[in-house]
Amino acid sequence: MDNQDKNYTDWSAQELIGRVTALEQQLRDLTAKQPSIQTVSQRPRARFKNPRVDREFNPSRYSTRLVALKFAYLGQRYNGFEHHVNNKTPLPTVEEELWKALNKARLIFPTPISSTETNGVNWEGCEYSKCGRTDKGVSAFGQVIGVRVRSNRPLANIPFKAAIGEDAMNSGENGTVLGQPPSDSADHDPATMDDPKIGEHQFDLIRHEIPYTWILNRLLPPDIRMLAWCPTPPPGFSARFSCKERKYRYFFTQPAFMPNFGSFAKLNTFKKATPSERPRREGWLNIKAMQDAARRFVGLHDFRNFCKVDPSKQIENFERRIFHAEIKELDQASQPAAYVRSPGFQEYESIDASTGLLTEAISNGIPGNFSLPPKIYAFILHGSAFLWHQVRHMAAILFLVGQGLESPDLVSRLLDVKSNPKKPMYEMAEDAPLVLWDCVFPKDRSESRDDGLDWIYVGDHAEVDNSKIPRITSAKGNGKFGMGGVVDDMWKVWRQRKMDEVLAGILLNKVVEEGNDPLDPDGRLRNAQGENQKRSSQKVFHGGNAPRLKGKYIPVLQLPKMDSVEVINSRYAERKEFQPIELIV
């Protein structure tokens, strides 16, 4: 008789007990054979998560507008700004990060193109333009791009409902902000802001628009920050060609590198000191001479001797106009590494002519003023446009002048391309201290060099007068200060690096202070020679963390020369089998 047909009501107590015992043994045997099987009570409680559904995105439901975006980035983690298709780099480019953020937020609608690169950067159909193409390691604090982006402005005949408060911040798929989409589902290209299909519906071009900077700052890496956007760039705007002035700054310390410890004989004696100029210790720069050299850059000049020639561009005109060039000290508070102003390290020192020993330490001409920290200076440069690596070549020459290895007159001689048509093979300055400071877009037909774009910075509010023209007033607002604001984000980036600086600086002080004091109680060197052994190799500073030993220094104009620009361009043209430019003999 099958167990399913048994009637247990007729079983005795002993039989029922035997039956239960048998069933329990069967369960134990089954569990032993399959240990992965767990009872409901033994199973861990499952955590259910709503599956992410990628909803279909129809660009034709949205209007678009051309805007300008101003942003900043620290360049050390990036392989430069510009992305090159199918050219893999060891580090990402800033342009890649921008594209990923804009694309993830669905602010751009690139036209699909056939490419061997998967998930590659594609700006096709976005009216994209960029102002500066910074090199690997170079930073920017005022970079600008132009791009056509999605807008909140409704299409024609669609009721407008202003996106206010939380409605304006609705998160779409992938954590992006989609704003208020119109309900039109017609299959057509996205409408532009000047399209007649676009309805007014009391739409404010700023207050009702997608918060572009806020969205992008949520998606970009912490060392790339959106600073502002311009809602109304002029017709035909191009971030590259509409920019009439670019501003750069190249930062360096004073002293430029670790000063040698020792007495007079170790000072830089590259030339006979004049009565008005004492010999300068190696490591310290002659700021006055650098200022003299920098001023010689101002004006319209041919900078072929201050750049790297890119033959693929076939550039024939190397004239560029420099509006402003100077060496300027930055204001500083107290900081570590102040020991460089102490006796034995300071810029100048007095020597007793009879004994050859130190008599009085002088810092900036003020006896006993040893507490000042190393100063920070910047080479500030404003120009209409710049050639490839031009700023770094200019900075390199200024450092040679500051070290006393060259005269300020070298700048004038290199700018004289008739006398010096071929560039000497000198090294350009390092990349890390260079910053693209700002890009200027003056109003059309304006003689002023002031920026003419109406930038709306993070945290600014817009007010609209009776003529419906936006009037921008700066104010502290959401997106700039407070948790999640751009200032809060940059504070975290800065503090991390500041702690590295502080700890390294204090450790540097500690290493110098420990051990025997090289000065006796009277301020005289215990070893009068110090580090004064003759050295056959010259230290040369190029803007990096330490100088390089170059052997016997060879003046720039005596270095081997590169081929002329015309020869370089012609050789490339012949190799690529296209018509070379006419050689200039």
PDB file of C-alpha atoms in Angstrom, residues 325-480:
ATOM      1  CA  ALA A 325      54.742  89.461 -19.548  1.00  0.00           C
ATOM      2  CA  GLU A 326      56.097  89.838 -16.018  1.00  0.00           C
ATOM      3  CA  ILE A 327      57.562  88.018 -13.031  1.00  0.00           C
ATOM      4  CA  LYS A 328      55.364  88.543  -9.988  1.00  0.00           C
ATOM      5  CA  GLU A 329      55.669  87.389  -6.392  1.00  0.00           C
ATOM      6  CA  LEU A 330      52.645  85.703  -4.844  1.00  0.00           C
ATOM      7  CA  ASP A 331      51.482  86.688  -1.391  1.00  0.00           C
ATOM      8  CA  GLN A 332      52.266  83.937   1.091  1.00  0.00           C
ATOM      9  CA  ALA A 333      51.613  83.116   4.685  1.00  0.00           C
ATOM     10  CA  SER A 334      54.108  81.305   6.844  1.00  0.00           C
ATOM     11  CA  GLN A 335      54.889  77.768   5.700  1.00  0.00           C
ATOM     12  CA  PRO A 336      57.451  74.981   6.218  1.00  0.00           C
ATOM     13  CA  ALA A 337      61.010  74.985   4.846  1.00  0.00           C
ATOM     14  CA  ALA A 338      61.736  78.404   6.317  1.00  0.00           C
ATOM     15  CA  TYR A 339      65.291  77.290   7.043  1.00  0.00           C
ATOM     16  CA  VAL A 340      66.408  78.499   3.600  1.00  0.00           C
ATOM     17  CA  ARG A 341      66.408  82.020   5.055  1.00  0.00           C
ATOM     18  CA  SER A 342      68.784  81.041   7.840  1.00  0.00           C
ATOM     19  CA  PRO A 343      72.576  81.629   7.852  1.00  0.00           C
ATOM     20  CA  GLY A 344      74.405  79.461   5.361  1.00  0.00           C
ATOM     21  CA  PHE A 345      71.382  79.107   3.045  1.00  0.00           C
ATOM     22  CA  GLN A 346      70.233  82.698   2.433  1.00  0.00           C
ATOM     23  CA  GLU A 347      70.616  84.501  -0.871  1.00  0.00           C
ATOM     24  CA  TYR A 348      73.507  86.789   0.115  1.00  0.00           C
ATOM     25  CA  GLU A 349      76.100  86.794   2.878  1.00  0.00           C
ATOM     26  CA  SER A 350      78.866  89.121   3.939  1.00  0.00           C
ATOM     27  CA  ILE A 351      82.455  87.887   4.097  1.00  0.00           C
ATOM     28  CA  ASP A 352      85.292  89.317   6.166  1.00  0.00           C
ATOM     29  CA  ALA A 353      87.906  90.121   3.534  1.00  0.00           C
ATOM     30  CA  SER A 354      90.799  89.520   5.961  1.00  0.00           C
ATOM     31  CA  THR A 355      89.642  86.151   7.364  1.00  0.00           C
ATOM     32  CA  GLY A 356      87.307  84.855   4.649  1.00  0.00           C
ATOM     33  CA  LEU A 357      84.762  83.995   7.333  1.00  0.00           C
ATOM     34  CA  LEU A 358      81.097  84.943   7.719  1.00  0.00           C
ATOM     35  CA  THR A 359      80.593  88.194   9.600  1.00  0.00           C
ATOM     36  CA  GLU A 360      76.865  88.855   9.182  1.00  0.00           C
ATOM     37  CA  ALA A 361      74.054  86.966   7.500  1.00  0.00           C
ATOM     38  CA  ILE A 362      71.765  89.044   5.301  1.00  0.00           C
ATOM     39  CA  SER A 363      68.403  88.119   3.842  1.00  0.00           C
ATOM     40  CA  ASN A 364      66.903  90.555   1.348  1.00  0.00           C
ATOM     41  CA  GLY A 365      69.265  93.177   2.727  1.00  0.00           C
ATOM     42  CA  ILE A 366      67.783  92.944   6.224  1.00  0.00           C
ATOM     43  CA  PRO A 367      70.219  91.543   8.830  1.00  0.00           C
ATOM     44  CA  GLY A 368      68.783  88.759  10.935  1.00  0.00           C
ATOM     45  CA  ASN A 369      65.604  88.394   8.856  1.00  0.00           C
ATOM     46  CA  PHE A 370      65.674  84.598   8.691  1.00  0.00           C
ATOM     47  CA  SER A 371      62.038  83.664   9.352  1.00  0.00           C
ATOM     48  CA  LEU A 372      60.632  84.295   5.878  1.00  0.00           C
ATOM     49  CA  PRO A 373      59.653  81.100   4.029  1.00  0.00           C
ATOM     50  CA  PRO A 374      60.590  80.315   0.414  1.00  0.00           C
ATOM     51  CA  LYS A 375      58.691  82.676  -1.832  1.00  0.00           C
ATOM     52  CA  ILE A 376      56.483  81.688  -4.745  1.00  0.00           C
ATOM     53  CA  TYR A 377      56.741  83.581  -8.014  1.00  0.00           C
ATOM     54  CA  ALA A 378      54.833  83.318 -11.278  1.00  0.00           C
ATOM     55  CA  PHE A 379      55.795  84.089 -14.842  1.00  0.00           C
ATOM     56  CA  ILE A 380      52.570  85.770 -16.004  1.00  0.00           C
ATOM     57  CA  LEU A 381      51.957  85.783 -19.733  1.00  0.00           C
ATOM     58  CA  HIS A 382      49.050  87.146 -21.792  1.00  0.00           C
ATOM     59  CA  GLY A 383      48.948  86.651 -25.547  1.00  0.00           C
ATOM     60  CA  SER A 384      46.639  86.402 -28.539  1.00  0.00           C
ATOM     61  CA  ALA A 385      47.627  82.788 -29.231  1.00  0.00           C
ATOM     62  CA  PHE A 386      50.507  80.431 -28.543  1.00  0.00           C
ATOM     63  CA  LEU A 387      52.528  77.885 -30.472  1.00  0.00           C
ATOM     64  CA  TRP A 388      53.171  74.311 -29.360  1.00  0.00           C
ATOM     65  CA  HIS A 389      55.186  74.322 -26.094  1.00  0.00           C
ATOM     66  CA  GLN A 390      55.812  78.062 -26.505  1.00  0.00           C
ATOM     67  CA  VAL A 391      55.263  79.039 -22.865  1.00  0.00           C
ATOM     68  CA  ARG A 392      57.521  76.268 -21.564  1.00  0.00           C
ATOM     69  CA  HIS A 393      60.320  77.321 -23.929  1.00  0.00           C
ATOM     70  CA  MET A 394      59.965  80.944 -22.815  1.00  0.00           C
ATOM     71  CA  ALA A 395      60.083  79.893 -19.157  1.00  0.00           C
ATOM     72  CA  ALA A 396      63.216  77.792 -19.770  1.00  0.00           C
ATOM     73  CA  ILE A 397      65.107  80.796 -21.130  1.00  0.00           C
ATOM     74  CA  LEU A 398      63.990  82.931 -18.190  1.00  0.00           C
ATOM     75  CA  PHE A 399      65.339  80.341 -15.748  1.00  0.00           C
ATOM     76  CA  LEU A 400      68.725  80.368 -17.495  1.00  0.00           C
ATOM     77  CA  VAL A 401      68.747  84.155 -17.156  1.00  0.00           C
ATOM     78  CA  GLY A 402      67.697  83.920 -13.500  1.00  0.00           C
ATOM     79  CA  GLN A 403      70.556  81.535 -12.761  1.00  0.00           C
ATOM     80  CA  GLY A 404      73.008  83.926 -14.308  1.00  0.00           C
ATOM     81  CA  LEU A 405      73.916  81.468 -17.045  1.00  0.00           C
ATOM     82  CA  GLU A 406      72.566  83.778 -19.747  1.00  0.00           C
ATOM     83  CA  SER A 407      72.015  87.496 -20.193  1.00  0.00           C
ATOM     84  CA  PRO A 408      68.504  88.995 -20.557  1.00  0.00           C
ATOM     85  CA  ASP A 409      69.645  90.040 -24.023  1.00  0.00           C
ATOM     86  CA  LEU A 410      69.343  86.370 -25.083  1.00  0.00           C
ATOM     87  CA  VAL A 411      65.565  86.841 -25.465  1.00  0.00           C
ATOM     88  CA  SER A 412      66.035  89.668 -27.979  1.00  0.00           C
ATOM     89  CA  ARG A 413      68.612  87.688 -29.920  1.00  0.00           C
ATOM     90  CA  LEU A 414      66.399  84.602 -30.189  1.00  0.00           C
ATOM     91  CA  LEU A 415      63.478  86.765 -31.349  1.00  0.00           C
ATOM     92  CA  ASP A 416      65.707  88.089 -34.154  1.00  0.00           C
ATOM     93  CA  VAL A 417      65.023  85.259 -36.609  1.00  0.00           C
ATOM     94  CA  LYS A 418      66.996  86.946 -39.376  1.00  0.00           C
ATOM     95  CA  SER A 419      70.169  86.616 -37.339  1.00  0.00           C
ATOM     96  CA  ASN A 420      69.105  83.321 -35.747  1.00  0.00           C
ATOM     97  CA  PRO A 421      66.784  81.484 -38.181  1.00  0.00           C
ATOM     98  CA  LYS A 422      67.403  78.061 -36.622  1.00  0.00           C
ATOM     99  CA  LYS A 423      66.360  77.123 -33.111  1.00  0.00           C
ATOM    100  CA  PRO A 424      69.151  76.061 -30.719  1.00  0.00           C
ATOM    101  CA  MET A 425      68.587  72.644 -29.141  1.00  0.00           C
ATOM    102  CA  TYR A 426      67.868  73.727 -25.568  1.00  0.00           C
ATOM    103  CA  GLU A 427      65.497  72.018 -23.126  1.00  0.00           C
ATOM    104  CA  MET A 428      62.075  73.433 -22.394  1.00  0.00           C
ATOM    105  CA  ALA A 429      60.744  73.847 -18.850  1.00  0.00           C
ATOM    106  CA  GLU A 430      58.819  71.152 -16.966  1.00  0.00           C
ATOM    107  CA  ASP A 431      55.058  70.747 -17.436  1.00  0.00           C
ATOM    108  CA  ALA A 432      53.642  70.583 -13.873  1.00  0.00           C
ATOM    109  CA  PRO A 433      54.022  74.265 -12.821  1.00  0.00           C
ATOM    110  CA  LEU A 434      52.227  75.569 -15.943  1.00  0.00           C
ATOM    111  CA  VAL A 435      48.581  76.693 -15.768  1.00  0.00           C
ATOM    112  CA  LEU A 436      46.233  77.940 -18.466  1.00  0.00           C
ATOM    113  CA  TRP A 437      44.905  80.716 -16.253  1.00  0.00           C
ATOM    114  CA  ASP A 438      42.066  82.178 -18.318  1.00  0.00           C
ATOM    115  CA  CYS A 439      40.592  82.540 -21.806  1.00  0.00           C
ATOM    116  CA  VAL A 440      39.156  85.898 -22.883  1.00  0.00           C
ATOM    117  CA  PHE A 441      36.345  86.434 -25.392  1.00  0.00           C
ATOM    118  CA  PRO A 442      35.870  90.192 -26.053  1.00  0.00           C
ATOM    119  CA  LYS A 443      32.682  91.494 -27.604  1.00  0.00           C
ATOM    120  CA  ASP A 444      32.657  91.773 -31.378  1.00  0.00           C
ATOM    121  CA  ARG A 445      34.195  94.953 -32.778  1.00  0.00           C
ATOM    122  CA  SER A 446      35.260  96.010 -29.300  1.00  0.00           C
ATOM    123  CA  GLU A 447      38.656  97.612 -28.694  1.00  0.00           C
ATOM    124  CA  SER A 448      38.601  96.385 -25.100  1.00  0.00           C
ATOM    125  CA  ARG A 449      40.331  93.127 -24.175  1.00  0.00           C
ATOM    126  CA  ASP A 450      37.836  92.484 -21.355  1.00  0.00           C
ATOM    127  CA  ASP A 451      35.800  89.291 -21.491  1.00  0.00           C
ATOM    128  CA  GLY A 452      32.450  89.901 -23.190  1.00  0.00           C
ATOM    129  CA  LEU A 453      30.689  86.637 -22.331  1.00  0.00           C
ATOM    130  CA  ASP A 454      27.997  86.722 -19.643  1.00  0.00           C
ATOM    131  CA  TRP A 455      29.276  83.965 -17.396  1.00  0.00           C
ATOM    132  CA  ILE A 456      27.025  82.499 -14.722  1.00  0.00           C
ATOM    133  CA  TYR A 457      29.350  81.128 -12.067  1.00  0.00           C
ATOM    134  CA  VAL A 458      28.500  78.290  -9.720  1.00  0.00           C
ATOM    135  CA  GLY A 459      26.355  79.779  -6.953  1.00  0.00           C
ATOM    136  CA  ASP A 460      25.291  82.893  -8.878  1.00  0.00           C
ATOM    137  CA  HIS A 461      21.632  83.862  -9.170  1.00  0.00           C
ATOM    138  CA  ALA A 462      19.923  85.418 -12.189  1.00  0.00           C
ATOM    139  CA  GLU A 463      17.410  88.238 -12.114  1.00  0.00           C
ATOM    140  CA  VAL A 464      15.298  89.213 -15.092  1.00  0.00           C
ATOM    141  CA  ASP A 465      14.277  92.826 -15.681  1.00  0.00           C
ATOM    142  CA  ASN A 466      11.395  94.169 -17.755  1.00  0.00           C
ATOM    143  CA  SER A 467      13.332  93.771 -21.003  1.00  0.00           C
ATOM    144  CA  LYS A 468      13.818  90.053 -20.246  1.00  0.00           C
ATOM    145  CA  ILE A 469      17.603  90.441 -20.410  1.00  0.00           C
ATOM    146  CA  PRO A 470      19.335  88.429 -17.687  1.00  0.00           C
ATOM    147  CA  ARG A 471      21.205  90.521 -15.153  1.00  0.00           C
ATOM    148  CA  ILE A 472      23.759  88.448 -13.263  1.00  0.00           C
ATOM    149  CA  THR A 473      24.508  89.201  -9.633  1.00  0.00           C
ATOM    150  CA  SER A 474      27.038  87.239  -7.659  1.00  0.00           C
ATOM    151  CA  ALA A 475      25.795  85.569  -4.495  1.00  0.00           C
ATOM    152  CA  LYS A 476      26.556  82.609  -2.330  1.00  0.00           C
ATOM    153  CA  GLY A 477      24.215  79.862  -3.341  1.00  0.00           C
ATOM    154  CA  ASN A 478      23.712  76.148  -3.730  1.00  0.00           C
ATOM    155  CA  GLY A 479      26.383  74.431  -5.753  1.00  0.00           C
ATOM    156  CA  LYS A 480      29.236  76.649  -4.575  1.00  0.00           C
TER     157      LYS A 480
END
